[in-house]
CSV table of C-alpha atoms and ligand atoms in Angstrom, one decimal:
chain,number,residue,atom,x,y,z
A,1,UNK,CA,25.3,-6.2,-0.9
A,2,UNK,CA,25.2,-3.9,2.1
A,3,UNK,CA,27.8,-3.5,4.9
A,4,UNK,CA,25.1,-3.6,7.8
A,5,UNK,CA,24.0,-6.4,9.1
A,6,UNK,CA,22.0,-4.9,11.8
A,7,UNK,CA,18.0,-6.2,12.4
A,8,UNK,CA,16.2,-4.6,14.5
A,9,UNK,CA,13.0,-6.5,16.2
A,10,UNK,CA,10.3,-4.9,17.1
A,11,UNK,CA,7.4,-7.3,19.2
A,12,UNK,CA,4.8,-4.7,19.5
A,13,UNK,CA,1.6,-5.6,21.2
A,14,UNK,CA,-1.0,-8.7,20.9
A,15,UNK,CA,0.3,-11.3,19.0
A,16,UNK,CA,2.9,-9.6,18.0
A,17,UNK,CA,5.8,-11.3,20.7
A,18,UNK,CA,4.3,-15.1,19.5
A,19,UNK,CA,4.2,-14.9,16.3
A,20,UNK,CA,8.1,-12.4,15.8
A,21,UNK,CA,9.5,-15.0,18.2
A,22,UNK,CA,8.3,-17.7,15.7
A,23,UNK,CA,10.0,-15.6,12.7
A,24,UNK,CA,13.2,-14.8,15.1
A,25,UNK,CA,14.1,-18.7,15.3
A,26,UNK,CA,13.8,-18.7,11.6
A,27,UNK,CA,16.6,-15.6,10.7
A,28,UNK,CA,18.4,-17.3,13.5
A,29,UNK,CA,18.8,-20.9,11.7
A,30,UNK,CA,19.5,-19.1,8.7
A,31,UNK,CA,21.8,-16.4,9.8
A,32,UNK,CA,23.6,-19.4,11.9
A,33,UNK,CA,23.8,-22.1,8.8
A,34,UNK,CA,24.6,-19.8,6.1
A,35,UNK,CA,26.7,-17.4,7.5
A,36,UNK,CA,25.1,-14.4,7.0
A,37,UNK,CA,26.6,-12.1,9.5
A,38,UNK,CA,23.5,-10.4,10.7
A,39,UNK,CA,22.8,-8.7,13.6
A,40,UNK,CA,19.8,-8.9,16.5
A,41,UNK,CA,19.2,-6.2,18.5
A,42,UNK,CA,15.8,-5.4,20.1
A,43,UNK,CA,13.2,-2.1,20.9
A,44,UNK,CA,9.8,-1.4,22.3
A,45,UNK,CA,7.0,0.4,19.8
A,46,UNK,CA,3.1,0.4,20.3
A,47,UNK,CA,1.3,-0.1,23.5
A,48,UNK,CA,3.9,-1.8,25.3
A,49,UNK,CA,5.8,1.3,24.9
A,50,UNK,CA,3.1,3.6,25.7
A,51,UNK,CA,3.3,0.7,29.5
A,52,UNK,CA,7.0,1.3,29.6
A,53,UNK,CA,8.0,5.2,28.9
A,54,UNK,CA,4.3,6.7,27.9
A,55,UNK,CA,5.1,7.3,24.4
A,56,UNK,CA,4.5,5.1,21.3
A,57,UNK,CA,7.7,5.3,19.7
A,58,UNK,CA,10.4,6.0,22.2
A,59,UNK,CA,13.7,7.8,21.0
A,60,UNK,CA,15.4,4.9,22.0
A,61,UNK,CA,13.6,2.9,19.7
A,62,UNK,CA,13.6,6.0,16.6
A,63,UNK,CA,17.7,5.7,17.0
A,64,UNK,CA,18.0,2.2,16.8
A,65,UNK,CA,15.6,1.9,13.6
A,66,UNK,CA,17.1,4.6,11.9
A,67,UNK,CA,21.0,2.3,12.6
A,68,UNK,CA,19.4,-0.9,11.4
A,69,UNK,CA,19.1,-2.0,7.7
A,70,UNK,CA,16.1,-4.1,8.5
A,71,UNK,CA,13.5,-4.0,10.9
A,72,UNK,CA,11.0,-6.9,11.7
A,73,UNK,CA,7.9,-5.4,13.3
A,74,UNK,CA,5.5,-7.6,14.8
A,75,UNK,CA,1.9,-5.4,14.7
A,76,UNK,CA,0.8,-2.8,17.4
A,77,UNK,CA,-1.9,-2.3,18.9
A,78,UNK,CA,-5.4,-3.5,21.6
A,79,UNK,CA,-8.3,-2.2,22.9
A,80,UNK,CA,-6.2,-1.4,26.5
A,81,UNK,CA,-4.7,1.6,24.6
A,82,UNK,CA,-8.0,2.2,22.6
A,83,UNK,CA,-8.9,5.0,24.2
A,84,UNK,CA,-6.0,6.9,24.5
A,85,UNK,CA,-6.0,10.2,22.8
A,86,UNK,CA,-5.0,9.9,18.9
A,87,UNK,CA,-1.4,11.4,19.2
A,88,UNK,CA,-0.3,8.7,21.8
A,89,UNK,CA,-1.4,5.8,20.4
A,90,UNK,CA,-0.2,2.6,19.6
A,91,UNK,CA,-0.7,3.2,15.8
A,92,UNK,CA,1.5,6.6,15.9
A,93,UNK,CA,4.7,4.5,16.9
A,94,UNK,CA,4.1,2.8,13.5
A,95,UNK,CA,4.0,6.3,12.0
A,96,UNK,CA,6.5,8.0,13.7
A,97,UNK,CA,8.3,4.6,12.0
A,98,UNK,CA,7.5,5.5,8.8
A,99,UNK,CA,8.0,9.4,8.2
A,100,UNK,CA,11.0,8.8,10.0
A,101,UNK,CA,13.1,6.9,8.1
A,102,UNK,CA,11.2,8.4,4.8
A,103,UNK,CA,9.8,4.5,4.1
A,104,UNK,CA,7.8,5.8,1.1
A,105,UNK,CA,7.4,2.2,-0.8
A,106,UNK,CA,5.0,-0.7,0.5
A,107,UNK,CA,5.6,-3.6,-1.3
A,108,UNK,CA,2.4,-5.8,-0.6
A,109,UNK,CA,2.8,-9.1,-2.8
A,110,UNK,CA,-0.5,-11.1,-2.7
A,111,UNK,CA,0.8,-15.1,-3.2
A,112,UNK,CA,-1.3,-17.6,-3.0
A,113,UNK,CA,0.1,-21.1,-2.2
A,114,UNK,CA,-2.0,-23.4,-4.2
A,115,UNK,CA,-2.4,-25.6,-1.2
A,116,UNK,CA,-4.6,-23.1,0.3
A,117,UNK,CA,-6.4,-21.7,-3.0
A,118,UNK,CA,-9.1,-23.4,-0.9
A,119,UNK,CA,-9.4,-19.9,1.6
A,120,UNK,CA,-9.9,-17.9,-1.3
A,121,UNK,CA,-13.9,-16.2,-1.5
A,122,UNK,CA,-13.2,-16.8,-5.1
A,123,UNK,CA,-13.0,-19.8,-7.5
A,124,UNK,CA,-9.9,-22.1,-7.2
A,125,UNK,CA,-8.6,-21.9,-10.7
A,126,UNK,CA,-9.5,-18.0,-10.6
A,127,UNK,CA,-6.8,-18.1,-7.9
A,128,UNK,CA,-4.8,-21.2,-7.5
A,129,UNK,CA,-0.6,-20.0,-8.2
A,130,UNK,CA,-1.6,-16.3,-8.1
A,131,UNK,CA,1.0,-14.3,-7.0
A,132,UNK,CA,1.1,-10.4,-7.7
A,133,UNK,CA,2.9,-7.9,-6.2
A,134,UNK,CA,1.4,-3.8,-5.3
A,135,UNK,CA,3.9,-1.7,-5.2
A,136,UNK,CA,2.1,1.6,-3.4
A,137,UNK,CA,3.4,5.1,-2.3
A,138,UNK,CA,3.5,5.5,1.3
A,139,UNK,CA,4.4,8.7,2.3
A,140,UNK,CA,2.2,11.5,0.3
A,141,UNK,CA,-1.2,11.7,-1.7
A,142,UNK,CA,-4.5,12.2,-0.5
A,143,UNK,CA,-3.4,11.2,2.9
A,144,UNK,CA,-1.0,13.6,3.7
A,145,UNK,CA,-1.9,16.9,0.7
A,146,UNK,CA,-2.2,20.2,2.0
A,147,UNK,CA,-4.4,21.8,2.9
A,148,UNK,CA,-7.1,19.6,4.6
A,149,UNK,CA,-9.8,20.2,6.7
A,150,UNK,CA,-13.2,21.1,7.9
A,151,UNK,CA,-14.5,23.9,7.7
A,152,UNK,CA,-17.6,26.2,8.2
A,153,UNK,CA,-18.8,28.3,5.0
A,154,UNK,CA,-20.4,32.1,5.4
A,155,UNK,CA,-23.9,30.0,5.2
A,156,UNK,CA,-23.2,27.9,8.2
A,157,UNK,CA,-22.5,25.2,5.8
A,158,UNK,CA,-19.5,22.8,7.2
A,159,UNK,CA,-17.0,21.9,4.5
A,160,UNK,CA,-14.8,19.1,4.3
A,161,UNK,CA,-11.5,19.1,2.0
A,162,UNK,CA,-8.2,16.9,1.3
A,163,UNK,CA,-5.1,17.7,-1.9
A,164,UNK,CA,-4.1,15.1,-4.0
A,165,UNK,CA,-0.9,16.3,-5.0
A,166,UNK,CA,1.9,14.3,-5.8
A,167,UNK,CA,5.6,15.8,-6.7
A,168,UNK,CA,7.4,14.7,-10.5
A,169,UNK,CA,10.0,13.4,-7.5
A,170,UNK,CA,7.7,11.6,-5.7
A,171,UNK,CA,5.8,9.8,-8.6
A,172,UNK,CA,9.6,9.0,-10.3
A,173,UNK,CA,10.9,7.5,-7.2
A,174,UNK,CA,7.8,5.4,-6.8
A,175,UNK,CA,7.8,4.2,-10.2
A,176,UNK,CA,11.4,3.3,-10.1
A,177,UNK,CA,11.0,0.8,-7.4
A,178,UNK,CA,7.8,-0.5,-9.2
A,179,UNK,CA,9.9,-1.0,-12.7
A,180,UNK,CA,13.2,-3.1,-10.3
A,181,UNK,CA,10.4,-5.1,-9.1
A,182,UNK,CA,9.1,-5.9,-12.5
A,183,UNK,CA,12.9,-6.5,-13.5
A,184,UNK,CA,13.2,-9.1,-11.0
A,185,UNK,CA,9.8,-10.7,-11.9
A,186,UNK,CA,7.7,-10.8,-14.7
A,187,UNK,CA,8.6,-7.9,-16.3
A,188,UNK,CA,5.3,-6.3,-16.5
A,189,UNK,CA,3.9,-3.3,-15.0
A,190,UNK,CA,0.6,-2.0,-14.3
A,191,UNK,CA,0.1,1.5,-13.3
A,192,UNK,CA,-3.2,2.0,-12.4
A,193,UNK,CA,-4.2,5.8,-12.1
A,194,UNK,CA,-7.5,7.6,-12.8
A,195,UNK,CA,-6.1,9.9,-15.6
A,196,UNK,CA,-9.3,10.5,-17.0
A,197,UNK,CA,-10.7,13.1,-13.9
A,198,UNK,CA,-7.8,13.5,-12.2
A,199,UNK,CA,-5.1,15.6,-13.0
A,200,UNK,CA,-2.5,14.5,-10.4
A,201,UNK,CA,-3.0,11.4,-12.0
A,202,UNK,CA,-2.2,12.8,-15.6
A,203,UNK,CA,1.6,13.8,-13.9
A,204,UNK,CA,1.6,10.3,-12.4
A,205,UNK,CA,1.1,8.5,-16.2
A,206,UNK,CA,3.6,10.9,-18.4
A,207,UNK,CA,6.4,10.2,-15.7
A,208,UNK,CA,5.6,6.6,-15.5
A,209,UNK,CA,5.8,6.4,-19.3
A,210,UNK,CA,9.0,8.6,-19.6
A,211,UNK,CA,10.7,5.9,-16.7
A,212,UNK,CA,9.7,3.0,-19.4
A,213,UNK,CA,12.0,4.3,-21.4
A,214,UNK,CA,14.8,3.5,-18.9
A,215,UNK,CA,13.5,0.0,-18.8
A,216,UNK,CA,12.9,-1.2,-22.0
A,217,UNK,CA,12.5,-4.9,-20.7
A,218,UNK,CA,9.6,-4.2,-18.1
A,219,UNK,CA,6.4,-3.9,-20.7
A,220,UNK,CA,4.6,-0.8,-19.1
A,221,UNK,CA,0.6,-0.8,-19.0
A,222,UNK,CA,-2.0,2.1,-17.7
A,223,UNK,CA,-5.6,1.1,-16.2
A,224,UNK,CA,-7.8,3.2,-13.9
A,225,UNK,CA,-8.6,2.3,-10.3
A,226,UNK,CA,-12.2,1.1,-11.2
A,227,UNK,CA,-10.9,-0.8,-13.7
A,228,UNK,CA,-8.2,-2.3,-11.7
A,229,UNK,CA,-10.3,-3.3,-9.1
A,230,UNK,CA,-12.7,-5.0,-11.0
A,231,UNK,CA,-9.9,-6.8,-12.5
A,232,UNK,CA,-8.4,-7.7,-9.3
A,233,UNK,CA,-11.6,-10.0,-8.4
A,234,UNK,CA,-12.4,-10.9,-12.2
A,235,UNK,CA,-9.0,-12.2,-13.1
A,236,UNK,CA,-6.6,-11.6,-10.8
A,237,UNK,CA,-3.8,-13.5,-12.6
A,238,UNK,CA,-3.3,-11.3,-15.4
A,239,UNK,CA,-1.5,-9.3,-13.0
A,240,UNK,CA,2.2,-9.0,-12.3
A,241,UNK,CA,3.5,-5.8,-10.3
A,242,UNK,CA,0.9,-3.1,-10.1
A,243,UNK,CA,2.1,0.1,-8.7
A,244,UNK,CA,0.1,3.1,-7.6
A,245,UNK,CA,-0.4,6.1,-5.1
A,246,UNK,CA,-1.6,5.4,-1.2
A,247,UNK,CA,-4.8,6.0,-1.6
A,248,UNK,CA,-5.8,3.4,-4.4
A,249,UNK,CA,-3.3,1.2,-3.6
A,250,UNK,CA,-4.8,0.9,0.6
A,251,UNK,CA,-7.7,0.0,-0.8
A,252,UNK,CA,-6.3,-2.1,-4.1
A,253,UNK,CA,-4.2,-3.7,-1.6
A,254,UNK,CA,-6.7,-5.0,0.9
A,255,UNK,CA,-8.4,-6.3,-1.6
A,256,UNK,CA,-5.7,-8.1,-3.0
A,257,UNK,CA,-5.0,-9.7,0.1
A,258,UNK,CA,-8.3,-10.7,0.3
A,259,UNK,CA,-8.0,-12.4,-2.7
A,260,UNK,CA,-5.5,-15.2,-1.0
A,261,UNK,CA,-8.4,-15.4,2.0
A,262,UNK,CA,-5.9,-15.6,4.5
A,263,UNK,CA,-4.6,-12.5,6.1
A,264,UNK,CA,-2.3,-14.5,8.1
A,265,UNK,CA,-0.2,-15.2,5.3
A,266,UNK,CA,0.5,-11.8,3.7
A,267,UNK,CA,4.1,-10.3,4.0
A,268,UNK,CA,4.8,-6.6,3.5
A,269,UNK,CA,8.0,-4.4,3.3
A,270,UNK,CA,8.2,-1.0,3.9
A,271,UNK,CA,11.3,0.6,1.9
A,272,UNK,CA,13.2,3.6,1.4
A,273,UNK,CA,15.4,5.5,-1.0
A,274,UNK,CA,18.3,3.5,0.3
A,275,UNK,CA,16.7,0.3,0.8
A,276,UNK,CA,16.7,0.4,4.4
A,277,UNK,CA,13.1,-1.4,4.9
A,278,UNK,CA,10.5,-1.8,7.9
A,279,UNK,CA,9.0,-5.7,7.6
A,280,UNK,CA,6.1,-6.6,8.9
A,281,UNK,CA,3.0,-9.1,8.4
A,282,UNK,CA,-0.2,-7.1,7.0
A,283,UNK,CA,-2.9,-8.0,9.8
A,284,UNK,CA,-3.2,-6.5,13.2
A,285,UNK,CA,-2.4,-7.6,16.5
A,286,UNK,CA,-5.3,-9.9,17.1
A,287,UNK,CA,-6.4,-9.0,20.4
A,288,UNK,CA,-9.1,-11.7,20.4
A,289,UNK,CA,-6.3,-14.6,20.0
A,290,UNK,CA,-3.7,-12.8,21.6
A,291,UNK,CA,-1.2,-15.1,24.6
A,292,UNK,CA,-3.4,-18.4,23.4
A,293,UNK,CA,-0.4,-19.8,20.6
A,294,UNK,CA,-3.1,-19.7,18.1
A,295,UNK,CA,-2.3,-17.2,15.5
A,296,UNK,CA,-0.3,-17.8,11.9
A,297,UNK,CA,3.6,-17.0,12.3
A,298,UNK,CA,3.5,-17.6,8.6
A,299,UNK,CA,2.7,-13.6,7.5
A,300,UNK,CA,5.7,-12.6,9.3
A,301,UNK,CA,8.1,-15.2,8.9
A,302,UNK,CA,7.6,-14.7,5.2
A,303,UNK,CA,8.4,-10.9,5.9
A,304,UNK,CA,11.5,-12.1,6.9
A,305,UNK,CA,12.1,-13.1,3.9
A,306,UNK,CA,11.0,-10.9,2.2
A,307,UNK,CA,13.6,-8.5,4.6
A,308,UNK,CA,16.5,-11.1,3.2
A,309,UNK,CA,15.8,-10.2,-0.1
A,310,UNK,CA,14.7,-6.7,-0.3
A,311,UNK,CA,17.3,-4.9,2.4
A,312,UNK,CA,20.0,-7.5,2.6
A,313,UNK,CA,19.9,-8.8,-1.7
A,314,UNK,CA,20.0,-12.0,0.8
A,315,UNK,CA,17.9,-13.9,-2.2
A,316,UNK,CA,19.2,-17.5,-1.3
A,317,UNK,CA,18.6,-17.8,2.3
A,318,UNK,CA,14.7,-15.8,1.5
A,319,UNK,CA,14.2,-18.6,-1.5
A,320,UNK,CA,14.8,-20.7,1.4
A,321,UNK,CA,12.4,-19.5,3.9
A,322,UNK,CA,9.8,-19.5,1.3
A,323,UNK,CA,10.1,-22.7,0.3
A,324,UNK,CA,10.4,-23.9,3.6
A,325,UNK,CA,6.8,-22.2,4.4
A,326,UNK,CA,5.5,-24.5,1.2
A,327,UNK,CA,6.9,-27.7,2.3
A,328,UNK,CA,5.3,-26.9,5.8
A,329,UNK,CA,1.7,-26.7,3.7
A,330,UNK,CA,2.6,-29.5,1.5
A,331,UNK,CA,2.6,-31.3,5.0
A,332,UNK,CA,-1.2,-30.4,5.4
A,333,UNK,CA,0.1,-28.5,8.6
A,334,UNK,CA,-2.3,-25.3,9.3
A,335,UNK,CA,-3.0,-22.8,11.9
A,336,UNK,CA,-6.6,-22.3,12.8
A,337,UNK,CA,-7.2,-19.6,10.7
A,338,UNK,CA,-5.9,-21.6,7.2
A,339,UNK,CA,-8.0,-24.6,7.6
A,340,UNK,CA,-10.2,-25.8,5.2
A,341,UNK,CA,-10.8,-29.5,5.4
A,342,UNK,CA,-10.8,-32.0,7.8
A,343,UNK,CA,-7.3,-33.3,6.0
A,344,UNK,CA,-5.8,-30.6,7.2
A,345,UNK,CA,-3.9,-31.0,10.7
A,346,UNK,CA,-4.6,-28.1,13.3
A,347,UNK,CA,-1.1,-26.7,14.6
A,348,UNK,CA,-0.2,-24.0,17.7
A,349,UNK,CA,2.0,-21.1,16.6
A,350,UNK,CA,4.8,-22.7,17.9
A,351,UNK,CA,4.3,-26.0,16.5
A,352,UNK,CA,4.0,-23.8,12.9
A,353,UNK,CA,7.4,-21.9,13.4
A,354,UNK,CA,9.5,-25.8,14.6
A,355,UNK,CA,7.4,-26.8,11.6
A,356,UNK,CA,9.5,-24.5,9.4
A,357,UNK,CA,12.8,-25.0,11.4
A,358,UNK,CA,12.3,-28.9,10.1
A,359,UNK,CA,11.2,-27.9,6.9
A,360,UNK,CA,14.8,-25.3,6.7
A,361,UNK,CA,17.2,-27.9,8.7
A,362,UNK,CA,15.9,-30.8,6.0
A,363,UNK,CA,16.8,-28.4,3.3
A,364,UNK,CA,20.1,-27.7,4.3
A,365,UNK,CA,21.5,-30.6,5.3
B,401,NAD,P1,-6.4,-7.9,12.9
B,401,NAD,O1,-5.7,-8.0,11.7
B,401,NAD,O2,-5.6,-8.0,14.0
B,401,NAD,O3,-7.7,-9.3,12.9
B,401,NAD,C1,-8.3,-9.1,12.5
B,401,NAD,C2,-9.2,-11.0,12.6
B,401,NAD,O4,-8.4,-11.7,12.0
B,401,NAD,C3,-9.4,-10.8,14.0
B,401,NAD,O5,-10.5,-11.9,14.2
B,401,NAD,C4,-7.6,-11.7,14.2
B,401,NAD,O6,-7.8,-12.7,15.0
B,401,NAD,C5,-7.6,-12.9,13.0
B,401,NAD,N1,-6.3,-12.0,12.7
B,401,NAD,C6,-5.1,-11.8,12.6
B,401,NAD,N2,-3.9,-11.7,12.3
B,401,NAD,C7,-3.9,-13.2,12.4
B,401,NAD,C8,-2.8,-14.4,12.6
B,401,NAD,N3,-1.4,-14.1,12.2
B,401,NAD,N4,-3.3,-15.9,12.6
B,401,NAD,C9,-4.5,-16.0,12.9
B,401,NAD,N5,-6.0,-14.7,12.5
B,401,NAD,C10,-5.5,-13.8,12.3
B,401,NAD,O7,-7.0,-6.5,12.7
B,401,NAD,P2,-8.6,-5.7,14.1
B,401,NAD,O8,-9.0,-6.8,14.8
B,401,NAD,O9,-9.0,-4.9,13.1
B,401,NAD,O10,-7.1,-5.1,14.8
B,401,NAD,C11,-6.9,-5.1,16.0
B,401,NAD,C12,-5.6,-4.3,16.4
B,401,NAD,O11,-4.8,-4.7,15.6
B,401,NAD,C13,-6.0,-3.5,16.3
B,401,NAD,O12,-5.5,-2.6,17.5
B,401,NAD,C14,-5.5,-2.1,15.4
B,401,NAD,O13,-5.2,-0.7,16.0
B,401,NAD,C15,-4.6,-2.8,15.4
B,401,NAD,N6,-4.0,-3.4,14.0
B,401,NAD,C16,-2.3,-2.8,13.6
B,401,NAD,C17,-1.7,-3.0,12.3
B,401,NAD,C18,-0.3,-2.7,12.7
B,401,NAD,O14,0.4,-3.4,13.3
B,401,NAD,N7,0.2,-2.5,11.2
B,401,NAD,C19,-2.2,-3.5,11.4
B,401,NAD,C20,-3.8,-3.5,11.5
B,401,NAD,C21,-4.7,-3.6,12.7
């Protein structure tokens, strides 16, 4: 277990402060009751940071983030900052944190609590009990490859181009994260590529095969990305862990998120090689409901649980939070976004947070 017990809280914009407040209370309760020794600090990022300092990622925030082991973020952005120059938009704060801390591994679980099976657009029997983890490479691939640009050719026609590039070491380090995640789950890893067309993914497949020899307890399979997209909506429960590059992962993880039908439920983690990580819900700052005490805080609470598991190796505390969320759903409590029927009791952000605290305390007594 790491000695660094620093948690940096970044509320961000829109619903960020409301959902992070609930997650923080959950963290504080498990910290006190289980004597975890976590220490909390806060900083500004995104639109709020622009208003206060002129930039979306103040140097002080980056410094605090570098010193923290786990960073819990709400969400950034909103209409107030949409007209700003691209270089100082709120989203740049997130990108700056990802690149500043080299958070190359993005972990996105798509879990469908059985209680919410009706919220999915797929048939309940196809998705009920779904529990998959998508591991996406986050700092390389075609989104960052050089050369890139739009050029005018001699004949006056314009040409746009990007470069899909991965080095062996980049593939190996994301591969290791995925194999190790699979070891902690059901020991099946599906590597997604387009090795029938793209050389860079021929290399990707070769490296995954090499790594497989070091993880004999994990069963490795390969799938082309087009088939993976199809299989995700046909029979998603066939997967345990999926690993893929930046662009394929971007698309597949959003598709997987929607299988659960409830974006307010999905946490995520972005990790670097030392296990330092930033944890955030998959959704944005939801300006349409900001300040109304309507947002679902569960994705943020589940992100806090992921932080305990992946950055602090506090698995019992993480399990406890996840079980408490299950208890609350069992009671039929729902924020408006996950309401599926008349029997559900619609609650506010703060009521949902309080219910999770009650469930935690009940489990701890
Ligand atoms: P969004 O995820 O914020 O909202 C999409 C829809 O989902 C909205 O109707 C919203 O009310 C609802 N929703 C989202 N989270 C919810 C929650 N926890 N509970 C209940 N309902 C929820 O996406 P968007 O509208 O495309 O973006 C809004 C802003 O968020 C933009 O400024 C965008 O740039 C930013 N954004 C930030 C992040 C991030 O910080 N990681 C990610 C995506 C979008």
